[in-house]
């Protein structure tokens, strides 16, 4: 990551667009963008002032591993069926503010079988469970490691509202998480 992008910002730039109606996201870094290798006379180096590494080395960067985990996550669900919950009809509270780095974005399927939220920080989300077709299995996905943690041993009834609070920190010690809600 560059001095202007933290690892958490990189992850937010992957998950937030996918849940806000985008058709995907693009990841890259210098020198990956111009396939540069030190001393190759590539003009792209004139735009870079960071640590000089080959483009092959950047494929092993943390940012590249986040791309792999994001792809694995979204490939494992019916992502194309998700629509953004812009009116907060499913996530009724806990979404934070769009004007700062403390927010949550949720998208859901219209058939009531799937919802996904990305939280940039430790927020408690209130979810209207009546929007689901049946009882829900809820889990937290760690965008830094790809590990999943169940929120409870039993499915959550599709009645009333339910609060979801993520674990304190993910594998990297950060506080961003993905909440996966699926019917049985």
mmCIF file of N, CA and C in Angstrom, residues 6-118:
data_model
loop_
_atom_site.group_PDB
_atom_site.id
_atom_site.type_symbol
_atom_site.label_atom_id
_atom_site.label_comp_id
_atom_site.label_asym_id
_atom_site.label_seq_id
_atom_site.Cartn_x
_atom_site.Cartn_y
_atom_site.Cartn_z
ATOM 1 N N UNK A 6 -4.100 2.951 3.635
ATOM 2 C CA UNK A 6 -3.861 1.950 4.655
ATOM 3 C C UNK A 6 -4.422 0.622 4.170
ATOM 4 N N UNK A 7 -4.054 -0.447 4.836
ATOM 5 C CA UNK A 7 -4.598 -1.752 4.460
ATOM 6 C C UNK A 7 -6.115 -1.786 4.599
ATOM 7 N N UNK A 8 -6.626 -1.142 5.638
ATOM 8 C CA UNK A 8 -8.082 -1.107 5.829
ATOM 9 C C UNK A 8 -8.756 -0.323 4.705
ATOM 10 N N UNK A 9 -8.171 0.766 4.273
ATOM 11 C CA UNK A 9 -8.726 1.535 3.154
ATOM 12 C C UNK A 9 -8.753 0.674 1.892
ATOM 13 N N UNK A 10 -7.691 -0.090 1.656
ATOM 14 C CA UNK A 10 -7.669 -0.972 0.491
ATOM 15 C C UNK A 10 -8.828 -1.972 0.546
ATOM 16 N N UNK A 11 -9.053 -2.548 1.718
ATOM 17 C CA UNK A 11 -10.152 -3.515 1.839
ATOM 18 C C UNK A 11 -11.504 -2.832 1.639
ATOM 19 N N UNK A 12 -11.680 -1.655 2.211
ATOM 20 C CA UNK A 12 -12.934 -0.922 2.028
ATOM 21 C C UNK A 12 -13.164 -0.621 0.556
ATOM 22 N N UNK A 13 -12.097 -0.327 -0.185
ATOM 23 C CA UNK A 13 -12.231 -0.028 -1.606
ATOM 24 C C UNK A 13 -12.581 -1.264 -2.420
ATOM 25 N N UNK A 14 -12.509 -2.424 -1.814
ATOM 26 C CA UNK A 14 -12.907 -3.663 -2.483
ATOM 27 C C UNK A 14 -14.343 -4.046 -2.118
ATOM 28 N N UNK A 15 -14.668 -4.039 -0.836
ATOM 29 C CA UNK A 15 -15.975 -4.529 -0.381
ATOM 30 C C UNK A 15 -17.091 -3.496 -0.545
ATOM 31 N N UNK A 16 -16.829 -2.242 -0.256
ATOM 32 C CA UNK A 16 -17.897 -1.243 -0.350
ATOM 33 C C UNK A 16 -18.482 -1.123 -1.753
ATOM 34 N N UNK A 17 -17.682 -1.017 -2.805
ATOM 35 C CA UNK A 17 -18.288 -0.927 -4.148
ATOM 36 C C UNK A 17 -19.115 -2.161 -4.513
ATOM 37 N N UNK A 18 -18.647 -3.340 -4.093
ATOM 38 C CA UNK A 18 -19.353 -4.577 -4.421
ATOM 39 C C UNK A 18 -20.736 -4.636 -3.763
ATOM 40 N N UNK A 19 -20.900 -3.919 -2.651
ATOM 41 C CA UNK A 19 -22.185 -3.914 -1.947
ATOM 42 C C UNK A 19 -22.995 -2.653 -2.222
ATOM 43 N N UNK A 20 -22.429 -1.732 -2.975
ATOM 44 C CA UNK A 20 -23.108 -0.470 -3.267
ATOM 45 C C UNK A 20 -23.619 -0.400 -4.702
ATOM 46 N N UNK A 21 -23.616 -1.523 -5.401
ATOM 47 C CA UNK A 21 -24.173 -1.555 -6.741
ATOM 48 C C UNK A 21 -23.167 -1.548 -7.869
ATOM 49 N N UNK A 22 -21.900 -1.565 -7.553
ATOM 50 C CA UNK A 22 -20.857 -1.576 -8.573
ATOM 51 C C UNK A 22 -20.772 -2.959 -9.215
ATOM 52 N N UNK A 23 -20.161 -3.033 -10.365
ATOM 53 C CA UNK A 23 -19.996 -4.327 -11.024
ATOM 54 C C UNK A 23 -18.657 -4.973 -10.684
ATOM 55 N N UNK A 24 -17.912 -4.367 -9.794
ATOM 56 C CA UNK A 24 -16.626 -4.921 -9.392
ATOM 57 C C UNK A 24 -15.721 -3.830 -8.858
ATOM 58 N N UNK A 25 -14.446 -4.151 -8.747
ATOM 59 C CA UNK A 25 -13.452 -3.176 -8.322
ATOM 60 C C UNK A 25 -12.152 -3.479 -9.045
ATOM 61 N N UNK A 26 -11.271 -2.508 -9.057
ATOM 62 C CA UNK A 26 -9.968 -2.660 -9.700
ATOM 63 C C UNK A 26 -8.898 -2.464 -8.638
ATOM 64 N N UNK A 27 -7.903 -3.315 -8.654
ATOM 65 C CA UNK A 27 -6.779 -3.187 -7.730
ATOM 66 C C UNK A 27 -5.491 -3.100 -8.531
ATOM 67 N N UNK A 28 -4.596 -2.306 -8.048
ATOM 68 C CA UNK A 28 -3.271 -2.232 -8.646
ATOM 69 C C UNK A 28 -2.378 -1.398 -7.769
ATOM 70 N N UNK A 29 -1.117 -1.440 -8.061
ATOM 71 C CA UNK A 29 -0.167 -0.606 -7.345
ATOM 72 C C UNK A 29 1.029 -0.341 -8.250
ATOM 73 N N UNK A 30 1.793 0.614 -7.881
ATOM 74 C CA UNK A 30 3.029 0.865 -8.604
ATOM 75 C C UNK A 30 4.048 -0.060 -7.969
ATOM 76 N N UNK A 31 4.783 -0.834 -8.693
ATOM 77 C CA UNK A 31 4.986 -0.866 -10.140
ATOM 78 C C UNK A 31 4.118 -1.851 -10.916
ATOM 79 N N UNK A 32 3.128 -2.460 -10.273
ATOM 80 C CA UNK A 32 2.270 -3.420 -10.960
ATOM 81 C C UNK A 32 1.551 -2.780 -12.144
ATOM 82 N N UNK A 33 1.116 -1.504 -11.982
ATOM 83 C CA UNK A 33 0.365 -0.853 -13.055
ATOM 84 C C UNK A 33 1.137 -0.814 -14.371
ATOM 85 N N UNK A 34 2.451 -0.603 -14.290
ATOM 86 C CA UNK A 34 3.196 -0.501 -15.549
ATOM 87 C C UNK A 34 4.182 -1.652 -15.737
ATOM 88 N N UNK A 35 3.985 -2.736 -14.962
ATOM 89 C CA UNK A 35 4.833 -3.928 -15.076
ATOM 90 C C UNK A 35 6.311 -3.549 -15.023
ATOM 91 N N UNK A 36 6.621 -2.663 -14.095
ATOM 92 C CA UNK A 36 7.974 -2.126 -14.021
ATOM 93 C C UNK A 36 8.950 -2.963 -13.224
ATOM 94 N N UNK A 37 10.186 -2.915 -13.647
ATOM 95 C CA UNK A 37 11.308 -3.518 -12.946
ATOM 96 C C UNK A 37 12.393 -2.464 -12.855
ATOM 97 N N UNK A 38 12.979 -2.309 -11.683
ATOM 98 C CA UNK A 38 13.985 -1.280 -11.464
ATOM 99 C C UNK A 38 15.039 -1.295 -12.574
ATOM 100 N N UNK A 39 15.295 -0.127 -13.109
ATOM 101 C CA UNK A 39 16.316 0.017 -14.140
ATOM 102 C C UNK A 39 15.835 -0.289 -15.539
ATOM 103 N N UNK A 40 14.547 -0.471 -15.742
ATOM 104 C CA UNK A 40 14.052 -0.828 -17.070
ATOM 105 C C UNK A 40 13.730 0.381 -17.950
ATOM 106 N N UNK A 41 13.996 1.592 -17.464
ATOM 107 C CA UNK A 41 13.749 2.840 -18.194
ATOM 108 C C UNK A 41 12.273 3.085 -18.466
ATOM 109 N N UNK A 42 11.399 2.416 -17.773
ATOM 110 C CA UNK A 42 9.971 2.604 -17.944
ATOM 111 C C UNK A 42 9.600 3.983 -17.401
ATOM 112 N N UNK A 43 8.890 4.805 -18.173
ATOM 113 C CA UNK A 43 8.541 6.149 -17.700
ATOM 114 C C UNK A 43 7.630 6.155 -16.473
ATOM 115 N N UNK A 44 6.996 5.032 -16.169
ATOM 116 C CA UNK A 44 6.132 4.961 -15.007
ATOM 117 C C UNK A 44 6.859 5.223 -13.703
ATOM 118 N N UNK A 45 8.136 4.908 -13.650
ATOM 119 C CA UNK A 45 8.901 5.120 -12.418
ATOM 120 C C UNK A 45 8.941 6.588 -12.023
ATOM 121 N N UNK A 46 8.790 7.503 -12.956
ATOM 122 C CA UNK A 46 8.843 8.930 -12.617
ATOM 123 C C UNK A 46 7.658 9.348 -11.748
ATOM 124 N N UNK A 47 6.606 8.521 -11.687
ATOM 125 C CA UNK A 47 5.433 8.838 -10.877
ATOM 126 C C UNK A 47 5.454 8.149 -9.517
ATOM 127 N N UNK A 48 6.544 7.478 -9.205
ATOM 128 C CA UNK A 48 6.614 6.653 -8.004
ATOM 129 C C UNK A 48 7.761 7.089 -7.116
ATOM 130 N N UNK A 49 7.463 7.243 -5.822
ATOM 131 C CA UNK A 49 8.525 7.643 -4.891
ATOM 132 C C UNK A 49 8.647 6.682 -3.714
ATOM 133 N N UNK A 50 7.998 5.516 -3.805
ATOM 134 C CA UNK A 50 8.028 4.549 -2.714
ATOM 135 C C UNK A 50 9.211 3.611 -2.818
ATOM 136 N N UNK A 51 9.133 2.527 -2.067
ATOM 137 C CA UNK A 51 10.178 1.513 -2.079
ATOM 138 C C UNK A 51 10.145 0.808 -3.427
ATOM 139 N N UNK A 52 11.274 0.678 -4.056
ATOM 140 C CA UNK A 52 11.350 0.114 -5.390
ATOM 141 C C UNK A 52 11.405 -1.409 -5.319
ATOM 142 N N UNK A 53 10.391 -2.041 -5.901
ATOM 143 C CA UNK A 53 10.327 -3.494 -6.000
ATOM 144 C C UNK A 53 9.839 -3.851 -7.395
ATOM 145 N N UNK A 54 10.034 -5.085 -7.775
ATOM 146 C CA UNK A 54 9.566 -5.514 -9.091
ATOM 147 C C UNK A 54 8.056 -5.730 -9.065
ATOM 148 N N UNK A 55 7.437 -5.713 -10.232
ATOM 149 C CA UNK A 55 5.999 -5.950 -10.294
ATOM 150 C C UNK A 55 5.664 -7.362 -9.822
ATOM 151 N N UNK A 56 6.592 -8.316 -10.046
ATOM 152 C CA UNK A 56 6.351 -9.685 -9.595
ATOM 153 C C UNK A 56 6.253 -9.741 -8.064
ATOM 154 N N UNK A 57 7.077 -8.944 -7.385
ATOM 155 C CA UNK A 57 7.054 -8.927 -5.920
ATOM 156 C C UNK A 57 5.737 -8.361 -5.395
ATOM 157 N N UNK A 58 5.136 -7.421 -6.127
ATOM 158 C CA UNK A 58 3.884 -6.830 -5.649
ATOM 159 C C UNK A 58 2.722 -7.817 -5.715
ATOM 160 N N UNK A 59 2.851 -8.877 -6.507
ATOM 161 C CA UNK A 59 1.806 -9.894 -6.543
ATOM 162 C C UNK A 59 1.689 -10.623 -5.210
ATOM 163 N N UNK A 60 2.738 -10.558 -4.392
ATOM 164 C CA UNK A 60 2.715 -11.166 -3.066
ATOM 165 C C UNK A 60 2.407 -10.180 -1.958
ATOM 166 N N UNK A 61 1.964 -8.971 -2.316
ATOM 167 C CA UNK A 61 1.695 -7.939 -1.313
ATOM 168 C C UNK A 61 0.415 -8.236 -0.542
ATOM 169 N N UNK A 62 0.249 -7.560 0.598
ATOM 170 C CA UNK A 62 -0.992 -7.716 1.369
ATOM 171 C C UNK A 62 -2.192 -7.311 0.532
ATOM 172 N N UNK A 63 -2.076 -6.218 -0.214
ATOM 173 C CA UNK A 63 -3.193 -5.773 -1.054
ATOM 174 C C UNK A 63 -3.627 -6.844 -2.025
ATOM 175 N N UNK A 64 -2.664 -7.524 -2.640
ATOM 176 C CA UNK A 64 -2.998 -8.599 -3.570
ATOM 177 C C UNK A 64 -3.681 -9.758 -2.843
ATOM 178 N N UNK A 65 -3.269 -10.031 -1.601
ATOM 179 C CA UNK A 65 -3.928 -11.113 -0.850
ATOM 180 C C UNK A 65 -5.364 -10.720 -0.504
ATOM 181 N N UNK A 66 -5.621 -9.426 -0.269
ATOM 182 C CA UNK A 66 -6.988 -8.975 0.003
ATOM 183 C C UNK A 66 -7.878 -9.183 -1.220
ATOM 184 N N UNK A 67 -7.321 -8.958 -2.396
ATOM 185 C CA UNK A 67 -8.072 -9.181 -3.642
ATOM 186 C C UNK A 67 -8.476 -10.649 -3.729
ATOM 187 N N UNK A 68 -7.540 -11.538 -3.440
ATOM 188 C CA UNK A 68 -7.826 -12.975 -3.486
ATOM 189 C C UNK A 68 -8.937 -13.329 -2.520
ATOM 190 N N UNK A 69 -8.878 -12.795 -1.299
ATOM 191 C CA UNK A 69 -9.907 -13.102 -0.303
ATOM 192 C C UNK A 69 -11.266 -12.514 -0.694
ATOM 193 N N UNK A 70 -11.268 -11.308 -1.219
ATOM 194 C CA UNK A 70 -12.525 -10.694 -1.659
ATOM 195 C C UNK A 70 -13.144 -11.514 -2.789
ATOM 196 N N UNK A 71 -12.325 -11.936 -3.729
ATOM 197 C CA UNK A 71 -12.832 -12.756 -4.832
ATOM 198 C C UNK A 71 -13.394 -14.073 -4.305
ATOM 199 N N UNK A 72 -12.673 -14.716 -3.391
ATOM 200 C CA UNK A 72 -13.158 -15.979 -2.824
ATOM 201 C C UNK A 72 -14.502 -15.775 -2.127
ATOM 202 N N UNK A 73 -14.605 -14.697 -1.374
ATOM 203 C CA UNK A 73 -15.848 -14.433 -0.660
ATOM 204 C C UNK A 73 -17.010 -14.216 -1.624
ATOM 205 N N UNK A 74 -16.858 -13.271 -2.542
ATOM 206 C CA UNK A 74 -17.963 -12.937 -3.437
ATOM 207 C C UNK A 74 -18.290 -14.078 -4.403
ATOM 208 N N UNK A 75 -17.300 -14.908 -4.731
ATOM 209 C CA UNK A 75 -17.560 -16.075 -5.589
ATOM 210 C C UNK A 75 -18.334 -17.161 -4.859
ATOM 211 N N UNK A 76 -18.308 -17.144 -3.522
ATOM 212 C CA UNK A 76 -18.965 -18.185 -2.744
ATOM 213 C C UNK A 76 -20.446 -17.890 -2.471
ATOM 214 N N UNK A 77 -20.915 -16.709 -2.860
ATOM 215 C CA UNK A 77 -22.308 -16.332 -2.626
ATOM 216 C C UNK A 77 -22.950 -15.909 -3.949
ATOM 217 N N UNK A 78 -24.252 -15.700 -3.919
ATOM 218 C CA UNK A 78 -24.982 -15.246 -5.114
ATOM 219 C C UNK A 78 -24.874 -13.715 -5.213
ATOM 220 N N UNK A 79 -23.651 -13.225 -5.331
ATOM 221 C CA UNK A 79 -23.399 -11.784 -5.336
ATOM 222 C C UNK A 79 -24.209 -11.025 -6.394
ATOM 223 N N UNK A 80 -24.374 -11.539 -7.624
ATOM 224 C CA UNK A 80 -25.130 -10.773 -8.627
ATOM 225 C C UNK A 80 -26.584 -10.490 -8.230
ATOM 226 N N UNK A 81 -27.119 -11.223 -7.264
ATOM 227 C CA UNK A 81 -28.499 -11.011 -6.826
ATOM 228 C C UNK A 81 -28.616 -9.887 -5.801
ATOM 229 N N UNK A 82 -27.500 -9.392 -5.288
ATOM 230 C CA UNK A 82 -27.540 -8.387 -4.231
ATOM 231 C C UNK A 82 -27.842 -6.994 -4.771
ATOM 232 N N UNK A 83 -28.682 -6.283 -4.025
ATOM 233 C CA UNK A 83 -28.955 -4.888 -4.339
ATOM 234 C C UNK A 83 -28.654 -4.068 -3.083
ATOM 235 N N UNK A 84 -28.153 -2.854 -3.239
ATOM 236 C CA UNK A 84 -27.822 -2.030 -2.073
ATOM 237 C C UNK A 84 -29.054 -1.687 -1.239
ATOM 238 N N UNK A 85 -28.882 -1.708 0.057
ATOM 239 C CA UNK A 85 -29.954 -1.367 1.002
ATOM 240 C C UNK A 85 -29.882 0.138 1.294
ATOM 241 N N UNK A 86 -30.061 0.950 0.257
ATOM 242 C CA UNK A 86 -29.887 2.396 0.410
ATOM 243 C C UNK A 86 -30.951 3.031 1.291
ATOM 244 N N UNK A 87 -32.123 2.428 1.367
ATOM 245 C CA UNK A 87 -33.189 2.984 2.202
ATOM 246 C C UNK A 87 -33.154 2.477 3.631
ATOM 247 N N UNK A 88 -32.170 1.645 3.957
ATOM 248 C CA UNK A 88 -32.001 1.070 5.301
ATOM 249 C C UNK A 88 -33.248 0.320 5.762
ATOM 250 N N UNK A 89 -33.848 -0.436 4.847
ATOM 251 C CA UNK A 89 -35.008 -1.238 5.220
ATOM 252 C C UNK A 89 -34.589 -2.553 5.881
ATOM 253 N N UNK A 90 -33.374 -3.021 5.619
ATOM 254 C CA UNK A 90 -32.874 -4.247 6.248
ATOM 255 C C UNK A 90 -31.959 -3.886 7.415
ATOM 256 N N UNK A 91 -30.928 -3.104 7.168
ATOM 257 C CA UNK A 91 -30.046 -2.616 8.232
ATOM 258 C C UNK A 91 -30.632 -1.284 8.706
ATOM 259 N N UNK A 92 -31.411 -1.345 9.766
ATOM 260 C CA UNK A 92 -32.173 -0.179 10.198
ATOM 261 C C UNK A 92 -31.389 0.769 11.099
ATOM 262 N N UNK A 93 -30.290 0.306 11.675
ATOM 263 C CA UNK A 93 -29.448 1.154 12.530
ATOM 264 C C UNK A 93 -28.039 0.585 12.548
ATOM 265 N N UNK A 94 -27.083 1.454 12.880
ATOM 266 C CA UNK A 94 -25.692 1.038 12.978
ATOM 267 C C UNK A 94 -24.880 1.264 11.723
ATOM 268 N N UNK A 95 -25.477 1.891 10.732
ATOM 269 C CA UNK A 95 -24.774 2.084 9.462
ATOM 270 C C UNK A 95 -23.762 3.217 9.494
ATOM 271 N N UNK A 96 -23.723 3.987 10.575
ATOM 272 C CA UNK A 96 -22.722 5.043 10.695
ATOM 273 C C UNK A 96 -22.990 6.194 9.760
ATOM 274 N N UNK A 97 -21.919 6.827 9.331
ATOM 275 C CA UNK A 97 -22.021 8.004 8.475
ATOM 276 C C UNK A 97 -21.276 7.784 7.177
ATOM 277 N N UNK A 98 -21.842 8.234 6.086
ATOM 278 C CA UNK A 98 -21.155 8.124 4.799
ATOM 279 C C UNK A 98 -20.019 9.128 4.681
ATOM 280 N N UNK A 99 -19.957 10.066 5.598
ATOM 281 C CA UNK A 99 -18.949 11.132 5.513
ATOM 282 C C UNK A 99 -17.690 10.861 6.316
ATOM 283 N N UNK A 100 -17.559 9.659 6.881
ATOM 284 C CA UNK A 100 -16.327 9.360 7.607
ATOM 285 C C UNK A 100 -15.968 7.892 7.435
ATOM 286 N N UNK A 101 -14.952 7.452 8.140
ATOM 287 C CA UNK A 101 -14.479 6.078 7.999
ATOM 288 C C UNK A 101 -15.148 5.111 8.958
ATOM 289 N N UNK A 102 -16.261 5.505 9.539
ATOM 290 C CA UNK A 102 -16.984 4.654 10.474
ATOM 291 C C UNK A 102 -18.376 4.395 9.913
ATOM 292 N N UNK A 103 -18.475 3.370 9.056
ATOM 293 C CA UNK A 103 -19.767 3.097 8.449
ATOM 294 C C UNK A 103 -19.901 1.629 8.064
ATOM 295 N N UNK A 104 -21.106 1.275 7.713
ATOM 296 C CA UNK A 104 -21.411 -0.072 7.236
ATOM 297 C C UNK A 104 -22.276 0.054 5.991
ATOM 298 N N UNK A 105 -22.033 -0.825 5.033
ATOM 299 C CA UNK A 105 -22.802 -0.886 3.790
ATOM 300 C C UNK A 105 -23.401 -2.283 3.712
ATOM 301 N N UNK A 106 -24.697 -2.370 3.413
ATOM 302 C CA UNK A 106 -25.365 -3.670 3.304
ATOM 303 C C UNK A 106 -26.047 -3.786 1.950
ATOM 304 N N UNK A 107 -26.006 -4.993 1.401
ATOM 305 C CA UNK A 107 -26.758 -5.319 0.189
ATOM 306 C C UNK A 107 -27.490 -6.621 0.463
ATOM 307 N N UNK A 108 -28.627 -6.788 -0.222
ATOM 308 C CA UNK A 108 -29.453 -7.962 0.036
ATOM 309 C C UNK A 108 -30.082 -8.463 -1.253
ATOM 310 N N UNK A 109 -30.508 -9.709 -1.203
ATOM 311 C CA UNK A 109 -31.253 -10.254 -2.337
ATOM 312 C C UNK A 109 -32.733 -9.955 -2.113
ATOM 313 N N UNK A 110 -33.443 -9.707 -3.171
ATOM 314 C CA UNK A 110 -34.871 -9.392 -3.056
ATOM 315 C C UNK A 110 -35.701 -10.582 -2.584
ATOM 316 N N UNK A 111 -35.189 -11.803 -2.799
ATOM 317 C CA UNK A 111 -35.948 -12.979 -2.384
ATOM 318 C C UNK A 111 -35.824 -13.277 -0.890
ATOM 319 N N UNK A 112 -35.025 -12.489 -0.171
ATOM 320 C CA UNK A 112 -34.913 -12.650 1.270
ATOM 321 C C UNK A 112 -34.042 -13.801 1.727
ATOM 322 N N UNK A 113 -33.148 -14.278 0.860
ATOM 323 C CA UNK A 113 -32.293 -15.408 1.225
ATOM 324 C C UNK A 113 -30.856 -15.014 1.566
ATOM 325 N N UNK A 114 -30.452 -13.771 1.272
ATOM 326 C CA UNK A 114 -29.054 -13.399 1.432
ATOM 327 C C UNK A 114 -28.918 -11.906 1.724
ATOM 328 N N UNK A 115 -28.017 -11.580 2.632
ATOM 329 C CA UNK A 115 -27.624 -10.187 2.869
ATOM 330 C C UNK A 115 -26.164 -10.194 3.308
ATOM 331 N N UNK A 116 -25.443 -9.157 2.900
ATOM 332 C CA UNK A 116 -24.032 -9.020 3.234
ATOM 333 C C UNK A 116 -23.787 -7.572 3.635
ATOM 334 N N UNK A 117 -23.041 -7.391 4.724
ATOM 335 C CA UNK A 117 -22.660 -6.043 5.159
ATOM 336 C C UNK A 117 -21.150 -5.994 5.341
ATOM 337 N N UNK A 118 -20.550 -4.872 4.971
ATOM 338 C CA UNK A 118 -19.132 -4.624 5.257
ATOM 339 C C UNK A 118 -19.077 -3.477 6.246
#
